[in-house]
């Protein structure tokens, strides 16, 4: 099974050893791993796996490959971050660029997963490329692609590793070895007595011998205060009708979020009957958002399997493709400064037969660039619905993006998709009819 991940997307991993290989075109890189607890930080300095400490807790490093025996990873470890850092001592590239941005390939059982991050172009010298993490008792891999301009030492420090700063891009030094135990010890040689300081010359007396005062020594400048470490990524699961806000600098170059529809088919019987779900993103651009008190208008901007959208121009929303079997589909949303509202919906093809979206294990996961995510589950067991509106993504809030659980279903056997209005309200079963069949690309 071959899977290609978009930034922020994830995929399940089978049990057993998983190998993560990092590669970079035209740059020498060091590969390492950080073992992180529930707080997003290491349990101790030994949780950094690199060339001076190549194995810890079921995770080992061989050249540019991290191998994780998932069954042997301690329960206190929730995430394993796989990192690439430029080897600046080797010369050549001194910061990542579009050509040298590291890419990842993951082999786990029969799964073959690849991730090519968006280009790192802001002076980054180290990057968290992918992470393996636990979710509901199983392991998954997430495409992260987050860079650091402070090198591996800065990245490791942000995760709680105490390192001596060896300079940008260099690997942190291993702790010095303890001295060997001995049964006898030779006393140290006595130190020679310190030489007495030279006698000061006699001080002249009288007005004529007055000396000019010594120049005042300016006080030393205070040491610069280092910037605070970025907060550890948060992973929130919404309750029914709940909401949460992800921090997002909307005017920052490269700012983006991803929204992934995940589903596993629910059961072997359901998967045999058909489990083809489709992710839809209905959107309202910022310039079309209706002010309070004015009459809203219906919008017809939609990204889905027949209209994959674009990141190079409006609507700055794109779908990664049409998954025809249980798995995932991911929508990437860029230019958050130009977005208003995005309604995330799922459609169940008619050939799937009767069954609820929840029975397929469907949910939406929204992730921002720093790795924080909000999971929006489904709670209703409503059957005979072909459409469900799952989450509203609101880009109009200050300093971030708010994700709300909305969970509404179409009427019994209604094929018409929802309609989103310019004031963020929506209605089920009032849009164009969708009737996906296998001849049309099911």
XYZ file of C-alpha atoms in Angstrom, residues 1-5 13 17-24 29 31 64-68 82 84 101-109 111-117 129-132 141-143:
46
model
C 0.000 0.000 0.000
C 1.608 3.265 -1.182
C 0.543 6.526 0.475
C 1.782 10.039 -0.268
C 1.115 12.479 2.569
C 0.859 2.282 10.862
C 9.271 -2.213 13.305
C 8.968 0.953 11.211
C 11.848 2.461 9.270
C 11.926 6.189 8.535
C 14.565 7.271 6.014
C 15.356 10.950 5.412
C 17.061 12.234 2.289
C 18.112 15.625 0.958
C 22.287 16.024 6.745
C 19.348 12.404 11.146
C 20.057 8.313 7.839
C 17.411 5.810 8.910
C 15.505 5.747 12.186
C 14.045 2.347 13.050
C 11.317 2.251 15.707
C 12.306 12.291 13.207
C 17.056 16.322 9.821
C 14.464 20.466 1.908
C 14.572 16.975 3.452
C 11.980 14.383 2.446
C 10.857 11.229 4.254
C 9.992 7.675 3.295
C 8.396 5.337 5.845
C 8.300 1.546 5.558
C 6.140 -0.280 8.076
C 4.852 -3.744 7.238
C 2.763 0.298 4.133
C 4.988 2.553 2.030
C 4.485 6.209 2.955
C 6.268 9.248 1.520
C 6.262 12.932 2.435
C 7.861 15.833 0.602
C 7.455 18.977 2.752
C 10.100 16.130 9.138
C 7.663 13.459 10.384
C 6.500 12.093 13.721
C 5.215 8.698 14.804
C 2.620 8.818 11.181
C 2.061 12.555 10.688
C 3.699 14.758 8.045
